Amino acid sequence: MPISPHRRDAIVLGIAVGVFGVAFGVLATTSGFSVAQAVAMSLLVFTGASQFAAASVIGAGGSAAAALASALLLAARNGFYGISVAKLVPPDTPWWKRVATAQLTIDESTALGLAQQDPAKRYDAFLAGGLSVFVFWNLGTLLGAVGGDAIGDPAALGLDAAFPAGFIALMMPALRHRSGLLAAVAGAGIATALIPFTRPGIPVLAAALGAVLAFVTLGPLPE
Amino acid sequence: MSWAALLLLATGAFAFKAAGNFGVGSVAANPIVVGLGRLLPPASWRRSSSTAH
């Protein structure tokens, strides 16, 4: 049976994110986390930017409180994603599936779900993206944490460009509308301006103001 | 990082995700919120009231 295009995209996206999982596993263990802690963090926290922030702060000698503050600040953006994702969930969805939906609410799954032109495919694309990223992110973390130095830094191979490139591709349908384009440009401008002056997490949250600006001036994206 | 801090991070991260999925998005549609909203003066009254001050 042929695989649907959005599920195929989900697998490709998951593999790309899995490379980052390897990088996280390496970073976590070199920052003092045990293999079990690195793996547990990917399973339970499951939001890459926050995990990288926490491991980086601990690795640089920062306190657990500072690591938590940075990580939770970055995790706050998932609350914004959740508002959009809630609209994709069918009303008769059982509670356990809603809990799983919440845990899978991350950048990639949200983008893949919302990128579908057909509303009927959005929740399936969200779940496929979330599950694919969950599997490959955790496999990557395990590989990086156990393999450690033998693997090296995936960024040195240029693989770190795969994820941003894939994310921009997912954004392309929204950029065809004036409000989507304004939101992207304003958000990128706000984030870029704030990066040198604020702690990690603030720029990405403030970038959401770009969407507010676009929707107030040009209206929301069409369905 | 201790296991306690790690679990705190996991709880906090999930709380944000769940807040969006279960909370904030559905607050506006909650019958209690809708009822409270009806108790507020109509927008036209608020506009005329604000210009009076």
PDB file of C-alpha atoms in Angstrom:
ATOM      1  CA  MET A   1       0.000   0.000   0.000  1.00  0.00           C
ATOM      2  CA  PRO A   2       1.499   3.375  -0.959  1.00  0.00           C
ATOM      3  CA  ILE A   3       2.263   5.716   1.895  1.00  0.00           C
ATOM      4  CA  SER A   4       0.463   9.066   1.908  1.00  0.00           C
ATOM      5  CA  PRO A   5       2.607  12.141   1.161  1.00  0.00           C
ATOM      6  CA  HIS A   6       2.181  13.709   4.598  1.00  0.00           C
ATOM      7  CA  ARG A   7       3.244  10.498   6.334  1.00  0.00           C
ATOM      8  CA  ARG A   8       6.254  10.251   4.051  1.00  0.00           C
ATOM      9  CA  ASP A   9       7.113  13.856   4.945  1.00  0.00           C
ATOM     10  CA  ALA A  10       6.729  12.962   8.612  1.00  0.00           C
ATOM     11  CA  ILE A  11       9.297  10.158   8.300  1.00  0.00           C
ATOM     12  CA  VAL A  12      11.785  12.396   6.478  1.00  0.00           C
ATOM     13  CA  LEU A  13      11.301  15.111   9.098  1.00  0.00           C
ATOM     14  CA  GLY A  14      11.771  12.581  11.893  1.00  0.00           C
ATOM     15  CA  ILE A  15      15.045  11.350  10.431  1.00  0.00           C
ATOM     16  CA  ALA A  16      16.336  14.933  10.115  1.00  0.00           C
ATOM     17  CA  VAL A  17      15.409  15.667  13.729  1.00  0.00           C
ATOM     18  CA  GLY A  18      16.949  12.350  14.787  1.00  0.00           C
ATOM     19  CA  VAL A  19      20.332  13.756  13.762  1.00  0.00           C
ATOM     20  CA  PHE A  20      19.791  16.511  16.309  1.00  0.00           C
ATOM     21  CA  GLY A  21      18.876  13.823  18.822  1.00  0.00           C
ATOM     22  CA  VAL A  22      22.334  12.344  18.364  1.00  0.00           C
ATOM     23  CA  ALA A  23      23.852  15.789  18.944  1.00  0.00           C
ATOM     24  CA  PHE A  24      21.751  16.192  22.081  1.00  0.00           C
ATOM     25  CA  GLY A  25      22.805  12.782  23.402  1.00  0.00           C
ATOM     26  CA  VAL A  26      26.468  13.715  22.917  1.00  0.00           C
ATOM     27  CA  LEU A  27      25.998  17.152  24.506  1.00  0.00           C
ATOM     28  CA  ALA A  28      24.035  15.789  27.476  1.00  0.00           C
ATOM     29  CA  THR A  29      26.587  13.152  28.427  1.00  0.00           C
ATOM     30  CA  THR A  30      29.542  15.489  27.955  1.00  0.00           C
ATOM     31  CA  SER A  31      27.685  18.020  30.163  1.00  0.00           C
ATOM     32  CA  GLY A  32      27.506  15.555  33.028  1.00  0.00           C
ATOM     33  CA  PHE A  33      24.173  13.835  32.460  1.00  0.00           C
ATOM     34  CA  SER A  34      24.090  10.054  32.771  1.00  0.00           C
ATOM     35  CA  VAL A  35      22.887   8.023  29.791  1.00  0.00           C
ATOM     36  CA  ALA A  36      19.677   7.253  31.698  1.00  0.00           C
ATOM     37  CA  GLN A  37      19.095  10.959  32.395  1.00  0.00           C
ATOM     38  CA  ALA A  38      19.705  11.942  28.774  1.00  0.00           C
ATOM     39  CA  VAL A  39      17.299   9.272  27.541  1.00  0.00           C
ATOM     40  CA  ALA A  40      14.692  10.117  30.197  1.00  0.00           C
ATOM     41  CA  MET A  41      14.880  13.786  29.302  1.00  0.00           C
ATOM     42  CA  SER A  42      14.167  13.094  25.647  1.00  0.00           C
ATOM     43  CA  LEU A  43      11.299  10.764  26.540  1.00  0.00           C
ATOM     44  CA  LEU A  44       9.667  12.985  29.148  1.00  0.00           C
ATOM     45  CA  VAL A  45      10.552  16.570  28.232  1.00  0.00           C
ATOM     46  CA  PHE A  46      10.504  15.996  24.455  1.00  0.00           C
ATOM     47  CA  THR A  47      11.124  19.518  23.288  1.00  0.00           C
ATOM     48  CA  GLY A  48      14.557  19.829  21.752  1.00  0.00           C
ATOM     49  CA  ALA A  49      15.349  23.511  22.205  1.00  0.00           C
ATOM     50  CA  SER A  50      14.620  23.312  25.938  1.00  0.00           C
ATOM     51  CA  GLN A  51      16.734  20.192  26.282  1.00  0.00           C
ATOM     52  CA  PHE A  52      19.676  21.792  24.496  1.00  0.00           C
ATOM     53  CA  ALA A  53      19.312  24.890  26.684  1.00  0.00           C
ATOM     54  CA  ALA A  54      19.276  22.875  29.916  1.00  0.00           C
ATOM     55  CA  ALA A  55      22.260  20.742  28.914  1.00  0.00           C
ATOM     56  CA  SER A  56      24.207  23.791  27.728  1.00  0.00           C
ATOM     57  CA  VAL A  57      23.657  25.691  30.986  1.00  0.00           C
ATOM     58  CA  ILE A  58      24.657  22.667  33.099  1.00  0.00           C
ATOM     59  CA  GLY A  59      27.646  21.990  30.834  1.00  0.00           C
ATOM     60  CA  ALA A  60      28.803  25.588  31.253  1.00  0.00           C
ATOM     61  CA  GLY A  61      28.706  25.178  35.041  1.00  0.00           C
ATOM     62  CA  GLY A  62      25.361  26.882  35.604  1.00  0.00           C
ATOM     63  CA  SER A  63      22.922  25.945  38.365  1.00  0.00           C
ATOM     64  CA  ALA A  64      19.933  23.666  37.963  1.00  0.00           C
ATOM     65  CA  ALA A  65      17.684  26.682  38.599  1.00  0.00           C
ATOM     66  CA  ALA A  66      19.263  28.596  35.710  1.00  0.00           C
ATOM     67  CA  ALA A  67      18.948  25.543  33.470  1.00  0.00           C
ATOM     68  CA  LEU A  68      15.283  25.145  34.408  1.00  0.00           C
ATOM     69  CA  ALA A  69      14.552  28.838  33.828  1.00  0.00           C
ATOM     70  CA  SER A  70      16.083  28.831  30.343  1.00  0.00           C
ATOM     71  CA  ALA A  71      14.491  25.528  29.390  1.00  0.00           C
ATOM     72  CA  LEU A  72      11.012  26.426  30.614  1.00  0.00           C
ATOM     73  CA  LEU A  73      11.146  29.816  28.939  1.00  0.00           C
ATOM     74  CA  LEU A  74      11.758  28.065  25.627  1.00  0.00           C
ATOM     75  CA  ALA A  75       9.093  25.446  26.389  1.00  0.00           C
ATOM     76  CA  ALA A  76       6.480  28.180  26.803  1.00  0.00           C
ATOM     77  CA  ARG A  77       6.170  28.494  23.023  1.00  0.00           C
ATOM     78  CA  ASN A  78       4.588  25.042  22.921  1.00  0.00           C
ATOM     79  CA  GLY A  79       1.609  26.582  24.697  1.00  0.00           C
ATOM     80  CA  PHE A  80       1.030  28.763  21.627  1.00  0.00           C
ATOM     81  CA  TYR A  81       1.319  25.716  19.384  1.00  0.00           C
ATOM     82  CA  GLY A  82      -1.161  23.854  21.572  1.00  0.00           C
ATOM     83  CA  ILE A  83      -3.842  26.460  20.923  1.00  0.00           C
ATOM     84  CA  SER A  84      -3.549  25.798  17.177  1.00  0.00           C
ATOM     85  CA  VAL A  85      -3.266  22.038  17.617  1.00  0.00           C
ATOM     86  CA  ALA A  86      -6.425  21.901  19.769  1.00  0.00           C
ATOM     87  CA  LYS A  87      -8.399  22.982  16.708  1.00  0.00           C
ATOM     88  CA  LEU A  88      -7.124  19.979  14.738  1.00  0.00           C
ATOM     89  CA  VAL A  89      -8.259  17.385  17.292  1.00  0.00           C
ATOM     90  CA  PRO A  90     -11.608  15.720  16.429  1.00  0.00           C
ATOM     91  CA  PRO A  91     -14.243  16.276  19.146  1.00  0.00           C
ATOM     92  CA  ASP A  92     -14.717  12.544  19.861  1.00  0.00           C
ATOM     93  CA  THR A  93     -11.016  11.947  20.574  1.00  0.00           C
ATOM     94  CA  PRO A  94     -10.531   9.927  23.800  1.00  0.00           C
ATOM     95  CA  TRP A  95      -8.734  11.595  26.726  1.00  0.00           C
ATOM     96  CA  TRP A  96      -5.603   9.406  26.482  1.00  0.00           C
ATOM     97  CA  LYS A  97      -5.150  10.419  22.871  1.00  0.00           C
ATOM     98  CA  ARG A  98      -5.522  14.081  23.846  1.00  0.00           C
ATOM     99  CA  VAL A  99      -2.801  13.625  26.477  1.00  0.00           C
ATOM    100  CA  ALA A 100      -0.570  12.027  23.816  1.00  0.00           C
ATOM    101  CA  THR A 101      -1.431  14.899  21.484  1.00  0.00           C
ATOM    102  CA  ALA A 102      -0.280  17.384  24.120  1.00  0.00           C
ATOM    103  CA  GLN A 103       3.023  15.555  24.613  1.00  0.00           C
ATOM    104  CA  LEU A 104       3.609  15.472  20.837  1.00  0.00           C
ATOM    105  CA  THR A 105       2.950  19.227  20.482  1.00  0.00           C
ATOM    106  CA  ILE A 106       6.283  20.579  19.248  1.00  0.00           C
ATOM    107  CA  ASP A 107       7.516  22.779  16.403  1.00  0.00           C
ATOM    108  CA  GLU A 108       7.747  20.038  13.788  1.00  0.00           C
ATOM    109  CA  SER A 109       4.444  18.237  14.388  1.00  0.00           C
ATOM    110  CA  THR A 110       2.522  21.515  14.578  1.00  0.00           C
ATOM    111  CA  ALA A 111       4.094  22.824  11.385  1.00  0.00           C
ATOM    112  CA  LEU A 112       3.424  19.570   9.521  1.00  0.00           C
ATOM    113  CA  GLY A 113      -0.206  19.460  10.669  1.00  0.00           C
ATOM    114  CA  LEU A 114      -0.971  23.078   9.839  1.00  0.00           C
ATOM    115  CA  ALA A 115       0.829  22.868   6.481  1.00  0.00           C
ATOM    116  CA  GLN A 116      -1.783  20.462   5.065  1.00  0.00           C
ATOM    117  CA  GLN A 117      -4.156  22.061   2.579  1.00  0.00           C
ATOM    118  CA  ASP A 118      -6.835  19.456   3.296  1.00  0.00           C
ATOM    119  CA  PRO A 119      -8.263  20.044   6.807  1.00  0.00           C
ATOM    120  CA  ALA A 120      -9.190  16.338   7.074  1.00  0.00           C
ATOM    121  CA  LYS A 121      -5.519  15.365   6.881  1.00  0.00           C
ATOM    122  CA  ARG A 122      -4.186  17.873   9.400  1.00  0.00           C
ATOM    123  CA  TYR A 123      -4.588  15.845  12.595  1.00  0.00           C
ATOM    124  CA  ASP A 124      -3.211  12.711  10.948  1.00  0.00           C
ATOM    125  CA  ALA A 125      -0.224  14.700   9.680  1.00  0.00           C
ATOM    126  CA  PHE A 126       0.284  16.173  13.153  1.00  0.00           C
ATOM    127  CA  LEU A 127       0.253  12.716  14.767  1.00  0.00           C
ATOM    128  CA  ALA A 128       2.489  11.222  12.084  1.00  0.00           C
ATOM    129  CA  GLY A 129       4.967  14.060  12.479  1.00  0.00           C
ATOM    130  CA  GLY A 130       4.891  13.923  16.259  1.00  0.00           C
ATOM    131  CA  LEU A 131       5.305  10.142  16.443  1.00  0.00           C
ATOM    132  CA  SER A 132       8.043  10.096  13.819  1.00  0.00           C
ATOM    133  CA  VAL A 133      10.017  12.825  15.574  1.00  0.00           C
ATOM    134  CA  PHE A 134       9.432  11.149  18.950  1.00  0.00           C
ATOM    135  CA  VAL A 135      10.835   7.836  17.727  1.00  0.00           C
ATOM    136  CA  PHE A 136      13.852   9.242  15.874  1.00  0.00           C
ATOM    137  CA  TRP A 137      14.630  11.899  18.504  1.00  0.00           C
ATOM    138  CA  ASN A 138      14.766   9.263  21.217  1.00  0.00           C
ATOM    139  CA  LEU A 139      16.732   6.794  19.108  1.00  0.00           C
ATOM    140  CA  GLY A 140      19.162   9.580  18.257  1.00  0.00           C
ATOM    141  CA  THR A 141      19.525  10.564  21.906  1.00  0.00           C
ATOM    142  CA  LEU A 142      20.275   6.969  22.896  1.00  0.00           C
ATOM    143  CA  LEU A 143      22.803   6.626  20.084  1.00  0.00           C
ATOM    144  CA  GLY A 144      24.516   9.906  20.970  1.00  0.00           C
ATOM    145  CA  ALA A 145      24.528   9.225  24.707  1.00  0.00           C
ATOM    146  CA  VAL A 146      25.911   5.697  24.351  1.00  0.00           C
ATOM    147  CA  GLY A 147      28.156   6.290  21.342  1.00  0.00           C
ATOM    148  CA  GLY A 148      29.415   9.626  22.594  1.00  0.00           C
ATOM    149  CA  ASP A 149      32.831  10.538  21.276  1.00  0.00           C
ATOM    150  CA  ALA A 150      32.904   7.808  18.636  1.00  0.00           C
ATOM    151  CA  ILE A 151      30.138   9.573  16.721  1.00  0.00           C
ATOM    152  CA  GLY A 152      31.447  13.105  16.984  1.00  0.00           C
ATOM    153  CA  ASP A 153      29.472  16.234  16.358  1.00  0.00           C
ATOM    154  CA  PRO A 154      26.832  15.795  13.586  1.00  0.00           C
ATOM    155  CA  ALA A 155      27.012  19.541  12.946  1.00  0.00           C
ATOM    156  CA  ALA A 156      30.552  19.069  11.675  1.00  0.00           C
ATOM    157  CA  LEU A 157      29.099  17.071   8.763  1.00  0.00           C
ATOM    158  CA  GLY A 158      26.739  19.905   7.858  1.00  0.00           C
ATOM    159  CA  LEU A 159      23.685  17.852   8.837  1.00  0.00           C
ATOM    160  CA  ASP A 160      22.497  20.637  11.124  1.00  0.00           C
ATOM    161  CA  ALA A 161      21.302  22.520   8.028  1.00  0.00           C
ATOM    162  CA  ALA A 162      18.777  19.769   7.216  1.00  0.00           C
ATOM    163  CA  PHE A 163      16.317  20.695   9.937  1.00  0.00           C
ATOM    164  CA  PRO A 164      16.046  24.462   9.270  1.00  0.00           C
ATOM    165  CA  ALA A 165      15.778  23.735   5.539  1.00  0.00           C
ATOM    166  CA  GLY A 166      12.943  21.285   6.151  1.00  0.00           C
ATOM    167  CA  PHE A 167      11.177  23.724   8.436  1.00  0.00           C
ATOM    168  CA  ILE A 168      11.325  26.517   5.869  1.00  0.00           C
ATOM    169  CA  ALA A 169       9.858  24.111   3.299  1.00  0.00           C
ATOM    170  CA  LEU A 170       6.935  23.450   5.656  1.00  0.00           C
ATOM    171  CA  MET A 171       6.369  27.191   6.047  1.00  0.00           C
ATOM    172  CA  MET A 172       6.207  27.865   2.311  1.00  0.00           C
ATOM    173  CA  PRO A 173       2.394  27.480   1.916  1.00  0.00           C
ATOM    174  CA  ALA A 174       1.822  30.098   4.638  1.00  0.00           C
ATOM    175  CA  LEU A 175       4.317  32.481   3.004  1.00  0.00           C
ATOM    176  CA  ARG A 176       2.158  32.664  -0.127  1.00  0.00           C
ATOM    177  CA  HIS A 177      -0.349  34.766   1.829  1.00  0.00           C
ATOM    178  CA  ARG A 178       0.439  38.378   2.715  1.00  0.00           C
ATOM    179  CA  SER A 179      -0.414  37.900   6.399  1.00  0.00           C
ATOM    180  CA  GLY A 180       1.789  34.782   6.611  1.00  0.00           C
ATOM    181  CA  LEU A 181       4.666  36.577   4.938  1.00  0.00           C
ATOM    182  CA  LEU A 182       4.328  39.591   7.230  1.00  0.00           C
ATOM    183  CA  ALA A 183       4.180  37.312  10.295  1.00  0.00           C
ATOM    184  CA  ALA A 184       7.351  35.491   9.210  1.00  0.00           C
ATOM    185  CA  VAL A 185       9.303  38.638   8.357  1.00  0.00           C
ATOM    186  CA  ALA A 186       8.202  40.504  11.483  1.00  0.00           C
ATOM    187  CA  GLY A 187       8.841  37.476  13.706  1.00  0.00           C
ATOM    188  CA  ALA A 188      12.302  36.917  12.255  1.00  0.00           C
ATOM    189  CA  GLY A 189      13.110  40.614  12.632  1.00  0.00           C
ATOM    190  CA  ILE A 190      11.959  40.733  16.256  1.00  0.00           C
ATOM    191  CA  ALA A 191      13.871  37.564  17.172  1.00  0.00           C
ATOM    192  CA  THR A 192      17.050  38.673  15.406  1.00  0.00           C
ATOM    193  CA  ALA A 193      16.957  42.071  17.099  1.00  0.00           C
ATOM    194  CA  LEU A 194      16.512  40.541  20.565  1.00  0.00           C
ATOM    195  CA  ILE A 195      19.034  37.674  20.380  1.00  0.00           C
ATOM    196  CA  PRO A 196      22.092  39.786  21.381  1.00  0.00           C
ATOM    197  CA  PHE A 197      20.343  41.375  24.360  1.00  0.00           C
ATOM    198  CA  THR A 198      18.066  38.773  25.945  1.00  0.00           C
ATOM    199  CA  ARG A 199      18.395  35.298  27.426  1.00  0.00           C
ATOM    200  CA  PRO A 200      17.488  32.220  25.366  1.00  0.00           C
ATOM    201  CA  GLY A 201      13.743  31.789  25.046  1.00  0.00           C
ATOM    202  CA  ILE A 202      12.757  35.463  25.040  1.00  0.00           C
ATOM    203  CA  PRO A 203      13.390  36.042  21.290  1.00  0.00           C
ATOM    204  CA  VAL A 204      11.300  33.060  20.183  1.00  0.00           C
ATOM    205  CA  LEU A 205       8.407  34.116  22.428  1.00  0.00           C
ATOM    206  CA  ALA A 206       8.605  37.753  21.342  1.00  0.00           C
ATOM    207  CA  ALA A 207       8.639  36.615  17.709  1.00  0.00           C
ATOM    208  CA  ALA A 208       5.013  35.568  18.191  1.00  0.00           C
ATOM    209  CA  LEU A 209       4.225  39.299  18.247  1.00  0.00           C
ATOM    210  CA  GLY A 210       4.993  39.210  14.524  1.00  0.00           C
ATOM    211  CA  ALA A 211       1.979  36.970  14.004  1.00  0.00           C
ATOM    212  CA  VAL A 212      -0.180  39.262  16.137  1.00  0.00           C
ATOM    213  CA  LEU A 213       0.953  42.250  14.073  1.00  0.00           C
ATOM    214  CA  ALA A 214       0.169  40.435  10.824  1.00  0.00           C
ATOM    215  CA  PHE A 215      -3.226  39.155  11.880  1.00  0.00           C
ATOM    216  CA  VAL A 216      -4.301  42.519  13.285  1.00  0.00           C
ATOM    217  CA  THR A 217      -3.294  44.418  10.147  1.00  0.00           C
ATOM    218  CA  LEU A 218      -4.040  41.857   7.409  1.00  0.00           C
ATOM    219  CA  GLY A 219      -6.303  39.279   9.060  1.00  0.00           C
ATOM    220  CA  PRO A 220      -5.624  35.574   9.747  1.00  0.00           C
ATOM    221  CA  LEU A 221      -4.486  33.050   7.167  1.00  0.00           C
ATOM    222  CA  PRO A 222      -7.311  31.545   5.079  1.00  0.00           C
ATOM    223  CA  GLU A 223      -8.353  27.961   6.011  1.00  0.00           C
TER     224      GLU A 223
ATOM    225  CA  MET B   1      21.167  18.073  36.972  1.00  0.00           C
ATOM    226  CA  SER B   2      19.386  15.986  39.581  1.00  0.00           C
ATOM    227  CA  TRP B   3      16.546  13.622  38.792  1.00  0.00           C
ATOM    228  CA  ALA B   4      14.182  15.892  40.734  1.00  0.00           C
ATOM    229  CA  ALA B   5      15.105  18.892  38.570  1.00  0.00           C
ATOM    230  CA  LEU B   6      14.748  16.774  35.457  1.00  0.00           C
ATOM    231  CA  LEU B   7      11.258  15.654  36.458  1.00  0.00           C
ATOM    232  CA  LEU B   8      10.355  19.247  37.308  1.00  0.00           C
ATOM    233  CA  LEU B   9      11.435  20.286  33.825  1.00  0.00           C
ATOM    234  CA  ALA B  10       9.391  17.471  32.282  1.00  0.00           C
ATOM    235  CA  THR B  11       6.332  18.497  34.307  1.00  0.00           C
ATOM    236  CA  GLY B  12       6.720  22.160  33.387  1.00  0.00           C
ATOM    237  CA  ALA B  13       7.247  21.423  29.695  1.00  0.00           C
ATOM    238  CA  PHE B  14       4.162  19.201  29.604  1.00  0.00           C
ATOM    239  CA  ALA B  15       2.141  21.833  31.478  1.00  0.00           C
ATOM    240  CA  PHE B  16       2.795  24.355  28.716  1.00  0.00           C
ATOM    241  CA  LYS B  17       1.814  21.862  26.018  1.00  0.00           C
ATOM    242  CA  ALA B  18      -1.320  20.821  27.892  1.00  0.00           C
ATOM    243  CA  ALA B  19      -2.281  24.418  28.680  1.00  0.00           C
ATOM    244  CA  GLY B  20      -2.459  25.151  24.982  1.00  0.00           C
ATOM    245  CA  ASN B  21      -4.205  21.913  24.091  1.00  0.00           C
ATOM    246  CA  PHE B  22      -6.699  21.747  26.946  1.00  0.00           C
ATOM    247  CA  GLY B  23      -6.789  25.121  28.593  1.00  0.00           C
ATOM    248  CA  VAL B  24      -6.239  28.417  26.886  1.00  0.00           C
ATOM    249  CA  GLY B  25      -7.772  27.376  23.596  1.00  0.00           C
ATOM    250  CA  SER B  26     -10.997  26.173  25.151  1.00  0.00           C
ATOM    251  CA  VAL B  27     -11.398  28.915  27.760  1.00  0.00           C
ATOM    252  CA  ALA B  28     -13.236  31.231  25.378  1.00  0.00           C
ATOM    253  CA  ALA B  29     -15.760  28.480  24.597  1.00  0.00           C
ATOM    254  CA  ASN B  30     -16.281  27.455  28.233  1.00  0.00           C
ATOM    255  CA  PRO B  31     -19.940  27.993  29.275  1.00  0.00           C
ATOM    256  CA  ILE B  32     -18.883  29.649  32.546  1.00  0.00           C
ATOM    257  CA  VAL B  33     -16.651  32.108  30.701  1.00  0.00           C
ATOM    258  CA  VAL B  34     -19.390  32.773  28.161  1.00  0.00           C
ATOM    259  CA  GLY B  35     -21.824  33.403  31.023  1.00  0.00           C
ATOM    260  CA  LEU B  36     -19.437  35.764  32.779  1.00  0.00           C
ATOM    261  CA  GLY B  37     -18.886  37.557  29.481  1.00  0.00           C
ATOM    262  CA  ARG B  38     -22.622  38.199  29.247  1.00  0.00           C
ATOM    263  CA  LEU B  39     -22.513  39.916  32.635  1.00  0.00           C
ATOM    264  CA  LEU B  40     -20.161  42.531  31.219  1.00  0.00           C
ATOM    265  CA  PRO B  41     -21.740  45.719  29.876  1.00  0.00           C
ATOM    266  CA  PRO B  42     -22.167  45.759  26.088  1.00  0.00           C
ATOM    267  CA  ALA B  43     -19.301  47.172  24.056  1.00  0.00           C
ATOM    268  CA  SER B  44     -21.329  50.219  23.027  1.00  0.00           C
ATOM    269  CA  TRP B  45     -21.953  51.108  26.698  1.00  0.00           C
ATOM    270  CA  ARG B  46     -18.240  50.708  27.515  1.00  0.00           C
ATOM    271  CA  ARG B  47     -17.259  52.951  24.608  1.00  0.00           C
ATOM    272  CA  SER B  48     -19.637  55.736  25.603  1.00  0.00           C
ATOM    273  CA  SER B  49     -18.663  55.340  29.252  1.00  0.00           C
ATOM    274  CA  SER B  50     -14.952  55.586  28.522  1.00  0.00           C
ATOM    275  CA  THR B  51     -15.367  58.743  26.441  1.00  0.00           C
ATOM    276  CA  ALA B  52     -17.287  60.365  29.323  1.00  0.00           C
ATOM    277  CA  HIS B  53     -14.211  60.322  31.559  1.00  0.00           C
TER     278      HIS B  53
END
